[in-house]
Amino acid sequence: MELSRKNEALLRTLRTRHGRRKSGCCLCEGVRATGELYLRRPELVRFTVVTGRGLAAAGEIPGEICRVSEERFAEFAATVNTQGILAVAEIPPEPDPEEAPGAPFLFALDRLGDPGNFGTICRTLRSTGLDELWYTKGSIDPYGDKAIRAALGAQFALKLRSFDTLDRLAAAAARFGYPEVCLTDPHRGENCFTAPALFDRTVLVIGAEANGVGELAGARRVTIPMPGNYESLNAAQAATVFLFEYVRRATTCR
Amino acid sequence: MELSRKNEALLRTLRTRHGRRKSGCCLCEGVRATGELYLRRPELVRFTVVTGRGLAAAGEIPGEICRVSEERFAEFAATVNTQGILAVAEIPPEPDPEEAPGAPFLFALDRLGDPGNFGTICRTLRSTGLDELWYTKGSIDPYGDKAIRAALGAQFALKLRSFDTLDRLAAAAARFGYPEVCLTDPHRGENCFTAPALFDRTVLVIGAEANGVGELAGARRVTIPMPGNYESLNAAQAATVFLFEYVRRATTCR
């Protein structure tokens, strides 16, 4: 099928937050990211733009397929070394506010601004088998094209919930039976490797790169011991340490 | 001081591996990366190109300082949002082949191709207080400008040693009294959270993103348990899990 003018016009608006908000759609580029989208949320796919090469690399593609030349594809692609496939999909709606999470603990991001870090965190979370990712407003748009590329589409496998403030996030968590908030702090707090019950009906909050995590009355603070005495790890590395400390405890401390 | 034609010509060659090899110099850009260079290896600094803004943000700058306008600086900078400071430095020589490492275990990279991952690994290694980073040929140039930016200059605080093959790397390690090689594997091997003596006079090898780690006769294989059953973490995330498992054992298992 040809790429219609209407679809082309839509596609061109989706690299801006404004364009995504107006249309309710997002742009998913690359073989792995579209593969995750097709597998997890096929019902959201509007159409796929693909070259012969992209078609050969992809599995089954749900919905409308628009075949274009490599030259034409390059006009739309954000990356220089394109993989010849991109999809336009509806942005997944958030879970029903009444739908209780099933996760042992909730993982949350407070005003995380970098799409690369956000994407890495989505992939890491996905690899631990957890599926709830909560975040405060002021974080990066989880469905921006950079965030989707960095996550290789892992956000389509997660349940994302957004909140205006950390207070509201904590209140919602408490309502679902996750009363204790643990703020990760680069400088002070309990040692994350020895802190008791760190992943036991808690909310674990990772802060923004530059400013760290916000304040919240009554919250625990947890820190990663850093013998190198070096300025803090980036947010994605810190998230990895916490998430795999959870895996370690879950798989070895029985 | 003015930026001389000779220095400008040198600077322009340093984004290519060929140019770095020919001159023996590298390019270090940004406030944090140059700060690490100035602190750790001031003797290597040839000259610094700086705007008024860059000068205000930097600490003490060793060696020659060339002040330029923002417009002129933008001609040399690789990043769009420049911080107005970049330095040209000699590439640090490798440690003497007879100089024994002091680290409890050796951390090694096998054909790691991505400068972003390489940089993140340098930062993470630095934060654990370890200082030996070994790698095989076929890995990214540790002194490429992207690798230096991604590491925020952390490679200037590390002892880097390169080897033609994994076999030679293992032989050199054994000669220094690190006889056991542990290959990290995304699919099989001992659980990294329970494997005994994982960081006890061993060489821990992280493999390339796409191909994983190479083969080596007699080596142990170690893996990160991944309940999410998701395709492996990227190399930087895997390195973070291993390095902080070391920190955990070193700080809590006494």
Short mmCIF file of C-alpha atoms in Angstrom, two decimals:
data_model
loop_
_atom_site.label_atom_id
_atom_site.label_comp_id
_atom_site.label_asym_id
_atom_site.label_seq_id
_atom_site.Cartn_x
_atom_site.Cartn_y
_atom_site.Cartn_z
CA MET A 1 0.00 0.00 0.00
CA GLU A 2 1.11 3.55 -0.68
CA LEU A 3 1.92 5.90 2.18
CA SER A 4 -1.01 8.31 2.08
CA ARG A 5 -0.53 12.04 2.44
CA LYS A 6 -2.59 11.97 5.60
CA ASN A 7 -0.38 9.29 7.18
CA GLU A 8 2.77 11.06 6.04
CA ALA A 9 1.55 14.31 7.61
CA LEU A 10 0.77 12.48 10.88
CA LEU A 11 4.16 10.81 10.91
CA ARG A 12 5.93 14.12 10.54
CA THR A 13 4.29 15.58 13.65
CA LEU A 14 5.22 12.71 15.97
CA ARG A 15 8.74 13.81 16.87
CA THR A 16 7.27 16.63 18.96
CA ARG A 17 5.41 16.22 22.23
CA HIS A 18 2.75 18.58 20.92
CA GLY A 19 2.22 16.42 17.85
CA ARG A 20 1.95 13.27 19.94
CA ARG A 21 -0.52 14.84 22.31
CA LYS A 22 -2.71 16.18 19.52
CA SER A 23 -2.90 12.88 17.66
CA GLY A 24 -2.58 10.47 20.60
CA CYS A 25 0.00 8.57 18.57
CA CYS A 26 3.70 7.78 18.82
CA LEU A 27 6.52 6.70 16.52
CA CYS A 28 8.30 3.41 17.00
CA GLU A 29 11.45 2.83 14.94
CA GLY A 30 13.72 -0.15 14.39
CA VAL A 31 13.37 -3.93 14.20
CA ARG A 32 13.46 -4.70 17.93
CA ALA A 33 11.26 -1.78 19.03
CA THR A 34 8.55 -2.50 16.45
CA GLY A 35 8.86 -6.22 17.22
CA GLU A 36 8.05 -5.54 20.88
CA LEU A 37 5.14 -3.29 19.88
CA TYR A 38 3.68 -5.88 17.49
CA LEU A 39 4.00 -8.62 20.09
CA ARG A 40 2.70 -6.71 23.08
CA ARG A 41 0.22 -4.19 21.76
CA PRO A 42 -0.77 -5.17 18.20
CA GLU A 43 -4.19 -3.57 18.66
CA LEU A 44 -2.57 -0.12 18.93
CA VAL A 45 -0.71 -0.22 15.61
CA ARG A 46 -2.07 2.21 13.02
CA PHE A 47 0.36 1.59 10.18
CA THR A 48 3.95 0.57 9.43
CA VAL A 49 6.33 2.16 6.93
CA VAL A 50 8.83 -0.32 5.67
CA THR A 51 11.49 -0.88 3.01
CA GLY A 52 12.20 -4.26 1.40
CA ARG A 53 15.05 -4.72 3.87
CA GLY A 54 12.87 -3.81 6.86
CA LEU A 55 10.17 -6.20 5.68
CA ALA A 56 12.69 -9.03 5.46
CA ALA A 57 13.94 -8.39 9.01
CA ALA A 58 10.53 -8.02 10.64
CA GLY A 59 8.23 -10.79 11.81
CA GLU A 60 4.50 -10.57 11.32
CA ILE A 61 3.26 -6.98 11.03
CA PRO A 62 -0.27 -6.17 12.23
CA GLY A 63 -2.31 -3.49 10.47
CA GLU A 64 -1.62 -1.48 7.36
CA ILE A 65 1.80 -1.79 5.68
CA CYS A 66 3.20 1.01 3.50
CA ARG A 67 6.15 -0.07 1.40
CA VAL A 68 8.60 2.69 0.46
CA SER A 69 12.06 2.97 -1.10
CA GLU A 70 15.20 3.32 1.05
CA GLU A 71 15.56 6.96 -0.08
CA ARG A 72 11.99 7.76 0.87
CA PHE A 73 12.38 5.96 4.22
CA ALA A 74 15.46 8.00 5.07
CA GLU A 75 13.29 11.13 4.96
CA PHE A 76 11.31 9.89 7.97
CA ALA A 77 13.92 8.00 9.94
CA ALA A 78 15.60 9.63 12.94
CA THR A 79 18.67 7.43 12.80
CA VAL A 80 21.30 7.52 10.08
CA ASN A 81 21.72 3.76 9.89
CA THR A 82 18.05 2.96 9.60
CA GLN A 83 16.73 -0.57 9.83
CA GLY A 84 14.03 0.19 7.27
CA ILE A 85 11.04 -0.12 9.57
CA LEU A 86 8.95 2.25 11.64
CA ALA A 87 5.44 2.05 13.00
CA VAL A 88 2.87 4.60 14.08
CA ALA A 89 0.87 3.43 17.08
CA GLU A 90 -1.67 4.84 19.48
CA ILE A 91 -0.12 5.78 22.81
CA PRO A 92 -1.16 3.05 25.28
CA PRO A 93 -3.71 4.30 27.81
CA GLU A 94 -2.68 4.12 31.47
CA PRO A 95 -4.07 1.22 33.52
CA ASP A 96 -7.41 1.87 35.16
CA PRO A 97 -6.76 3.87 38.38
CA GLU A 98 -8.68 1.17 40.25
CA GLU A 99 -6.59 -1.69 38.84
CA ALA A 100 -4.29 -2.87 41.64
CA PRO A 101 -0.66 -3.59 40.73
CA GLY A 102 0.49 -7.17 41.13
CA ALA A 103 4.20 -6.36 41.60
CA PRO A 104 5.99 -7.17 44.89
CA PHE A 105 7.18 -3.55 44.99
CA LEU A 106 6.69 -0.47 42.81
CA PHE A 107 9.51 1.11 40.84
CA ALA A 108 9.18 4.87 40.31
CA LEU A 109 11.05 7.69 38.57
CA ASP A 110 11.01 11.24 39.85
CA ARG A 111 11.47 13.86 37.12
CA LEU A 112 13.85 11.76 35.05
CA GLY A 113 14.77 13.92 32.07
CA ASP A 114 17.00 11.85 29.83
CA PRO A 115 15.41 9.61 27.18
CA GLY A 116 18.48 7.36 26.98
CA ASN A 117 18.41 6.69 30.73
CA PHE A 118 14.66 6.25 30.64
CA GLY A 119 14.96 3.70 27.85
CA THR A 120 17.71 1.76 29.59
CA ILE A 121 15.62 1.65 32.77
CA CYS A 122 12.64 0.27 30.83
CA ARG A 123 14.83 -2.52 29.41
CA THR A 124 16.34 -3.33 32.78
CA LEU A 125 12.97 -3.38 34.50
CA ARG A 126 11.64 -5.65 31.78
CA SER A 127 14.56 -8.04 32.26
CA THR A 128 13.77 -8.38 35.98
CA GLY A 129 10.23 -9.50 35.21
CA LEU A 130 8.62 -6.51 36.97
CA ASP A 131 6.00 -4.60 35.04
CA GLU A 132 4.92 -1.49 36.96
CA LEU A 133 6.77 1.76 36.16
CA TRP A 134 5.46 4.85 37.89
CA TYR A 135 6.72 8.38 37.24
CA THR A 136 6.13 11.99 38.16
CA LYS A 137 5.32 14.76 35.72
CA GLY A 138 8.45 16.53 34.64
CA SER A 139 9.92 13.21 33.52
CA ILE A 140 10.66 12.61 29.88
CA ASP A 141 7.72 11.64 27.65
CA PRO A 142 7.83 7.80 27.76
CA TYR A 143 6.44 7.67 24.22
CA GLY A 144 8.83 10.13 22.62
CA ASP A 145 10.67 8.59 19.67
CA LYS A 146 14.05 8.74 21.40
CA ALA A 147 12.69 7.07 24.53
CA ILE A 148 11.11 4.31 22.45
CA ARG A 149 14.33 3.72 20.49
CA ALA A 150 16.43 3.68 23.67
CA ALA A 151 14.03 1.23 25.34
CA LEU A 152 13.81 -0.93 22.22
CA GLY A 153 10.07 -0.66 22.76
CA ALA A 154 10.20 -2.15 26.28
CA GLN A 155 7.65 0.45 27.45
CA PHE A 156 4.99 -1.45 25.48
CA ALA A 157 5.52 -4.38 27.85
CA LEU A 158 5.19 -2.26 31.01
CA LYS A 159 2.36 -0.65 32.95
CA LEU A 160 3.18 3.06 33.12
CA ARG A 161 1.36 5.36 35.51
CA SER A 162 2.03 9.09 35.85
CA PHE A 163 1.40 11.43 38.79
CA ASP A 164 1.57 15.20 39.20
CA THR A 165 3.83 15.03 42.24
CA LEU A 166 5.75 12.58 44.36
CA ASP A 167 3.20 13.09 47.15
CA ARG A 168 0.36 12.00 44.92
CA LEU A 169 2.37 9.05 43.68
CA ALA A 170 3.02 7.96 47.26
CA ALA A 171 -0.65 8.41 48.18
CA ALA A 172 -1.77 6.23 45.26
CA ALA A 173 0.80 3.58 46.20
CA ALA A 174 -0.38 3.57 49.83
CA ARG A 175 -3.96 3.13 48.68
CA PHE A 176 -2.89 -0.02 46.83
CA GLY A 177 -1.10 -1.37 49.91
CA TYR A 178 2.44 -0.14 49.24
CA PRO A 179 2.77 2.20 52.22
CA GLU A 180 6.52 2.64 52.49
CA VAL A 181 8.47 4.96 50.18
CA CYS A 182 12.24 4.47 49.75
CA LEU A 183 14.05 7.37 48.10
CA THR A 184 17.36 6.46 46.49
CA ASP A 185 19.96 9.02 47.45
CA PRO A 186 23.49 9.34 46.08
CA HIS A 187 24.88 10.60 49.38
CA ARG A 188 23.11 9.21 52.41
CA GLY A 189 20.74 6.58 53.73
CA GLU A 190 20.65 2.87 54.47
CA ASN A 191 23.05 0.64 52.51
CA CYS A 192 20.96 -0.84 49.68
CA PHE A 193 22.68 -4.20 50.08
CA THR A 194 21.74 -4.61 53.73
CA ALA A 195 18.57 -2.50 54.17
CA PRO A 196 15.83 -4.82 55.44
CA ALA A 197 12.57 -5.37 53.54
CA LEU A 198 13.63 -2.98 50.79
CA PHE A 199 11.44 -4.64 48.18
CA ASP A 200 8.58 -5.70 50.40
CA ARG A 201 5.46 -3.69 49.45
CA THR A 202 7.57 -0.54 49.05
CA VAL A 203 7.84 2.17 46.41
CA LEU A 204 11.45 2.60 45.31
CA VAL A 205 12.06 6.04 43.78
CA ILE A 206 14.98 6.90 41.50
CA GLY A 207 15.66 10.63 41.08
CA ALA A 208 16.65 12.86 38.22
CA GLU A 209 20.29 12.89 37.12
CA ALA A 210 21.06 16.46 38.08
CA ASN A 211 18.91 17.11 41.11
CA GLY A 212 18.46 13.73 42.74
CA VAL A 213 15.19 12.65 44.21
CA GLY A 214 12.67 15.06 45.72
CA GLU A 215 11.70 15.40 49.36
CA LEU A 216 8.92 13.38 50.92
CA ALA A 217 8.00 13.44 54.58
CA GLY A 218 8.50 10.14 56.38
CA ALA A 219 10.30 8.41 53.51
CA ARG A 220 13.29 6.10 54.00
CA ARG A 221 16.52 6.98 52.23
CA VAL A 222 18.63 4.28 50.63
CA THR A 223 22.05 4.63 49.08
CA ILE A 224 24.49 2.60 46.99
CA PRO A 225 27.87 2.23 48.72
CA MET A 226 30.54 3.66 46.43
CA PRO A 227 34.09 2.84 47.50
CA GLY A 228 35.49 4.91 44.62
CA ASN A 229 34.24 8.10 46.20
CA TYR A 230 33.19 9.24 42.76
CA GLU A 231 30.30 11.51 41.93
CA SER A 232 27.13 9.50 41.68
CA LEU A 233 26.38 6.97 38.95
CA ASN A 234 23.91 8.01 36.31
CA ALA A 235 20.25 7.22 36.95
CA ALA A 236 20.20 4.16 34.70
CA GLN A 237 23.19 2.59 36.45
CA ALA A 238 21.70 3.32 39.87
CA ALA A 239 18.40 1.78 38.76
CA THR A 240 20.27 -1.32 37.57
CA VAL A 241 21.97 -1.76 40.93
CA PHE A 242 18.65 -1.55 42.80
CA LEU A 243 16.71 -3.74 40.38
CA PHE A 244 19.29 -6.51 40.43
CA GLU A 245 19.63 -6.30 44.19
CA TYR A 246 15.92 -7.13 44.11
CA VAL A 247 16.62 -10.08 41.75
CA ARG A 248 19.43 -11.26 44.00
CA ARG A 249 17.24 -11.23 47.09
CA ALA A 250 14.31 -12.80 45.24
CA THR A 251 16.38 -15.62 43.78
CA THR A 252 18.84 -16.37 46.59
CA CYS A 253 17.35 -15.30 49.96
CA ARG A 254 14.69 -17.90 50.59
CA MET B 1 46.74 33.15 23.89
CA GLU B 2 45.58 32.73 20.32
CA LEU B 3 44.79 29.30 18.93
CA SER B 4 47.69 28.74 16.52
CA ARG B 5 47.16 27.30 13.06
CA LYS B 6 49.25 24.31 14.00
CA ASN B 7 47.12 23.55 17.07
CA GLU B 8 43.93 24.10 15.12
CA ALA B 9 45.12 21.66 12.45
CA LEU B 10 45.97 19.08 15.13
CA LEU B 11 42.62 19.50 16.80
CA ARG B 12 40.77 18.88 13.56
CA THR B 13 42.45 15.49 13.04
CA LEU B 14 41.59 14.09 16.48
CA ARG B 15 38.08 12.87 15.76
CA THR B 16 39.53 10.05 13.65
CA ARG B 17 41.44 7.05 14.96
CA HIS B 18 44.04 7.65 12.27
CA GLY B 19 44.59 11.23 13.43
CA ARG B 20 44.92 10.16 17.06
CA ARG B 21 47.41 7.44 16.18
CA LYS B 22 49.51 9.74 14.06
CA SER B 23 49.73 12.50 16.66
CA GLY B 24 49.49 10.39 19.82
CA CYS B 25 46.92 12.87 21.11
CA CYS B 26 43.24 12.82 22.01
CA LEU B 27 40.40 15.29 22.42
CA CYS B 28 38.69 15.81 25.75
CA GLU B 29 35.52 17.89 25.76
CA GLY B 30 33.30 19.30 28.50
CA VAL B 31 33.69 20.57 32.04
CA ARG B 32 33.67 17.24 33.86
CA ALA B 33 35.85 15.35 31.37
CA THR B 34 38.52 18.05 31.24
CA GLY B 35 38.29 18.40 35.03
CA GLU B 36 39.14 14.70 35.44
CA LEU B 37 42.00 15.02 32.93
CA TYR B 38 43.46 18.10 34.68
CA LEU B 39 43.21 16.40 38.08
CA ARG B 40 44.55 12.99 37.11
CA ARG B 41 46.98 13.54 34.25
CA PRO B 42 47.90 17.25 34.12
CA GLU B 43 51.31 16.35 32.66
CA LEU B 44 49.63 15.09 29.48
CA VAL B 45 47.73 18.28 28.64
CA ARG B 46 48.99 20.06 25.53
CA PHE B 47 46.53 22.93 25.34
CA THR B 48 42.97 23.91 26.18
CA VAL B 49 40.52 25.80 23.96
CA VAL B 50 38.02 27.72 26.01
CA THR B 51 35.33 30.39 25.83
CA GLY B 52 34.65 32.90 28.58
CA ARG B 53 31.84 30.64 29.80
CA GLY B 54 34.07 27.56 29.77
CA LEU B 55 36.77 29.41 31.68
CA ALA B 56 34.29 30.45 34.36
CA ALA B 57 33.10 26.84 34.82
CA ALA B 58 36.54 25.21 34.88
CA GLY B 59 38.91 24.91 37.81
CA GLU B 60 42.62 25.37 37.39
CA ILE B 61 43.80 24.60 33.84
CA PRO B 62 47.32 23.24 33.36
CA GLY B 63 49.29 24.18 30.22
CA GLU B 64 48.52 26.56 27.41
CA ILE B 65 45.09 28.21 27.29
CA CYS B 66 43.60 29.45 24.00
CA ARG B 67 40.64 31.74 24.48
CA VAL B 68 38.13 31.82 21.60
CA SER B 69 34.64 33.21 20.95
CA GLU B 70 31.54 31.03 21.30
CA GLU B 71 31.09 31.02 17.51
CA ARG B 72 34.64 29.90 16.95
CA PHE B 73 34.35 27.23 19.65
CA ALA B 74 31.25 25.79 18.01
CA GLU B 75 33.39 25.00 14.94
CA PHE B 76 35.44 22.50 16.96
CA ALA B 77 32.89 21.13 19.41
CA ALA B 78 31.22 17.79 18.75
CA THR B 79 28.20 18.54 20.89
CA VAL B 80 25.52 21.07 20.05
CA ASN B 81 25.15 22.37 23.60
CA THR B 82 28.83 22.91 24.21
CA GLN B 83 30.20 23.75 27.63
CA GLY B 84 32.85 25.98 26.09
CA ILE B 85 35.88 23.91 27.02
CA LEU B 86 37.98 21.25 25.30
CA ALA B 87 41.51 20.06 25.82
CA VAL B 88 44.07 18.31 23.64
CA ALA B 89 46.12 15.79 25.61
CA GLU B 90 48.67 13.11 24.89
CA ILE B 91 47.15 9.63 25.01
CA PRO B 92 48.27 8.09 28.32
CA PRO B 93 50.83 5.32 27.83
CA GLU B 94 49.86 1.87 29.08
CA PRO B 95 51.33 0.80 32.44
CA ASP B 96 54.70 -0.95 32.22
CA PRO B 97 54.07 -4.63 31.29
CA GLU B 98 56.06 -5.58 34.39
CA GLU B 99 53.98 -3.42 36.73
CA ALA B 100 51.76 -5.78 38.73
CA PRO B 101 48.14 -4.73 39.21
CA GLY B 102 47.02 -4.07 42.77
CA ALA B 103 43.33 -4.78 42.20
CA PRO B 104 41.59 -7.71 43.98
CA PHE B 105 40.35 -8.90 40.57
CA LEU B 106 40.75 -7.71 36.99
CA PHE B 107 37.89 -6.33 34.95
CA ALA B 108 38.15 -6.92 31.18
CA LEU B 109 36.20 -6.11 28.04
CA ASP B 110 36.21 -8.38 24.99
CA ARG B 111 35.67 -6.54 21.70
CA LEU B 112 33.30 -3.98 23.15
CA GLY B 113 32.28 -1.78 20.24
CA ASP B 114 30.05 0.94 21.60
CA PRO B 115 31.63 4.16 22.95
CA GLY B 116 28.59 4.98 25.08
CA ASN B 117 28.74 1.60 26.83
CA PHE B 118 32.50 1.86 27.16
CA GLY B 119 32.17 5.27 28.78
CA THR B 120 29.48 4.14 31.19
CA ILE B 121 31.62 1.16 32.19
CA CYS B 122 34.60 3.45 32.90
CA ARG B 123 32.43 5.60 35.18
CA THR B 124 30.97 2.60 36.97
CA LEU B 125 34.39 1.01 37.45
CA ARG B 126 35.69 4.29 38.81
CA SER B 127 32.83 4.50 41.29
CA THR B 128 33.68 1.07 42.69
CA GLY B 129 37.23 2.16 43.47
CA LEU B 130 38.83 -0.37 41.10
CA ASP B 131 41.38 0.94 38.64
CA GLU B 132 42.45 -1.80 36.20
CA LEU B 133 40.55 -2.01 32.90
CA TRP B 134 41.84 -4.56 30.42
CA TYR B 135 40.49 -5.00 26.90
CA THR B 136 41.05 -6.92 23.68
CA LYS B 137 41.80 -5.39 20.31
CA GLY B 138 38.61 -4.92 18.36
CA SER B 139 37.17 -2.91 21.22
CA ILE B 140 36.37 0.77 20.77
CA ASP B 141 39.29 3.20 20.98
CA PRO B 142 39.25 4.22 24.69
CA TYR B 143 40.56 7.66 23.76
CA GLY B 144 38.11 8.43 20.99
CA ASP B 145 36.27 11.70 21.62
CA LYS B 146 32.91 9.97 22.05
CA ALA B 147 34.34 7.48 24.55
CA ILE B 148 35.93 10.30 26.54
CA ARG B 149 32.69 12.31 26.59
CA ALA B 150 30.64 9.26 27.59
CA ALA B 151 33.11 8.40 30.39
CA LEU B 152 33.31 12.02 31.54
CA GLY B 153 37.07 11.45 31.35
CA ALA B 154 37.02 8.53 33.82
CA GLN B 155 39.55 6.66 31.64
CA PHE B 156 42.19 9.14 32.81
CA ALA B 157 41.75 7.74 36.33
CA LEU B 158 42.10 4.09 35.21
CA LYS B 159 44.94 1.81 34.17
CA LEU B 160 44.07 0.56 30.69
CA ARG B 161 45.89 -2.40 29.16
CA SER B 162 45.16 -3.83 25.70
CA PHE B 163 45.79 -7.32 24.32
CA ASP B 164 45.55 -8.80 20.84
CA THR B 165 43.37 -11.70 21.93
CA LEU B 166 41.51 -13.03 24.93
CA ASP B 167 44.12 -15.82 25.21
CA ARG B 168 46.93 -13.31 25.56
CA LEU B 169 44.94 -11.29 28.04
CA ALA B 170 44.37 -14.41 30.13
CA ALA B 171 48.05 -15.37 29.92
CA ALA B 172 49.16 -11.94 31.12
CA ALA B 173 46.65 -12.08 33.98
CA ALA B 174 47.87 -15.53 35.03
CA ARG B 175 51.46 -14.28 35.06
CA PHE B 176 50.40 -11.58 37.53
CA GLY B 177 48.68 -14.17 39.73
CA TYR B 178 45.11 -13.91 38.45
CA PRO B 179 44.80 -17.45 37.09
CA GLU B 180 41.04 -17.88 36.83
CA VAL B 181 39.01 -16.37 33.98
CA CYS B 182 35.25 -15.86 34.38
CA LEU B 183 33.39 -15.14 31.17
CA THR B 184 30.06 -13.39 31.65
CA ASP B 185 27.44 -15.08 29.52
CA PRO B 186 23.87 -13.91 28.87
CA HIS B 187 22.52 -17.45 28.66
CA ARG B 188 24.37 -19.93 30.85
CA GLY B 189 26.81 -20.37 33.70
CA GLU B 190 26.94 -19.99 37.46
CA ASN B 191 24.55 -17.50 39.07
CA CYS B 192 26.62 -14.33 39.61
CA PHE B 193 24.96 -13.75 42.97
CA THR B 194 25.98 -17.11 44.42
CA ALA B 195 29.13 -18.09 42.46
CA PRO B 196 31.91 -18.61 45.03
CA ALA B 197 35.15 -16.59 44.91
CA LEU B 198 33.97 -14.69 41.85
CA PHE B 199 36.15 -11.68 42.61
CA ASP B 200 39.08 -13.44 44.23
CA ARG B 201 42.16 -13.12 41.96
CA THR B 202 39.98 -13.67 38.88
CA VAL B 203 39.63 -11.94 35.53
CA LEU B 204 36.00 -11.06 34.86
CA VAL B 205 35.32 -10.61 31.14
CA ILE B 206 32.35 -8.72 29.70
CA GLY B 207 31.60 -9.42 26.03
CA ALA B 208 30.52 -7.34 23.09
CA GLU B 209 26.86 -6.37 22.80
CA ALA B 210 26.07 -8.32 19.67
CA ASN B 211 28.29 -11.38 19.88
CA GLY B 212 28.77 -11.96 23.58
CA VAL B 213 32.09 -12.97 25.02
CA GLY B 214 34.60 -15.11 23.08
CA GLU B 215 35.61 -18.69 23.80
CA LEU B 216 38.44 -19.56 26.15
CA ALA B 217 39.42 -23.08 27.15
CA GLY B 218 38.99 -23.82 30.85
CA ALA B 219 37.19 -20.57 31.69
CA ARG B 220 34.25 -20.40 34.10
CA ARG B 221 30.99 -18.99 32.79
CA VAL B 222 28.89 -16.71 34.95
CA THR B 223 25.43 -15.36 34.22
CA ILE B 224 23.00 -12.81 35.61
CA PRO B 225 19.66 -14.40 36.54
CA MET B 226 16.93 -12.68 34.56
CA PRO B 227 13.41 -13.52 35.73
CA GLY B 228 11.93 -11.41 32.92
CA ASN B 229 13.19 -13.82 30.29
CA TYR B 230 14.14 -10.85 28.17
CA GLU B 231 16.98 -10.66 25.70
CA SER B 232 20.17 -9.79 27.50
CA LEU B 233 20.91 -6.45 29.12
CA ASN B 234 23.31 -4.18 27.29
CA ALA B 235 26.99 -4.52 28.17
CA ALA B 236 27.04 -1.46 30.44
CA GLN B 237 24.10 -2.72 32.51
CA ALA B 238 25.64 -6.18 32.79
CA ALA B 239 28.95 -4.63 33.88
CA THR B 240 27.10 -2.61 36.52
CA VAL B 241 25.46 -5.72 37.95
CA PHE B 242 28.82 -7.52 38.24
CA LEU B 243 30.74 -4.54 39.59
CA PHE B 244 28.20 -3.82 42.30
CA GLU B 245 27.93 -7.48 43.20
CA TYR B 246 31.64 -7.09 43.91
CA VAL B 247 30.95 -4.00 46.04
CA ARG B 248 28.19 -5.84 47.87
CA ARG B 249 30.45 -8.76 48.73
CA ALA B 250 33.37 -6.52 49.63
CA THR B 251 31.30 -4.31 51.94
CA THR B 252 28.90 -6.81 53.52
CA CYS B 253 30.45 -10.32 53.47
CA ARG B 254 33.17 -10.15 56.08
#
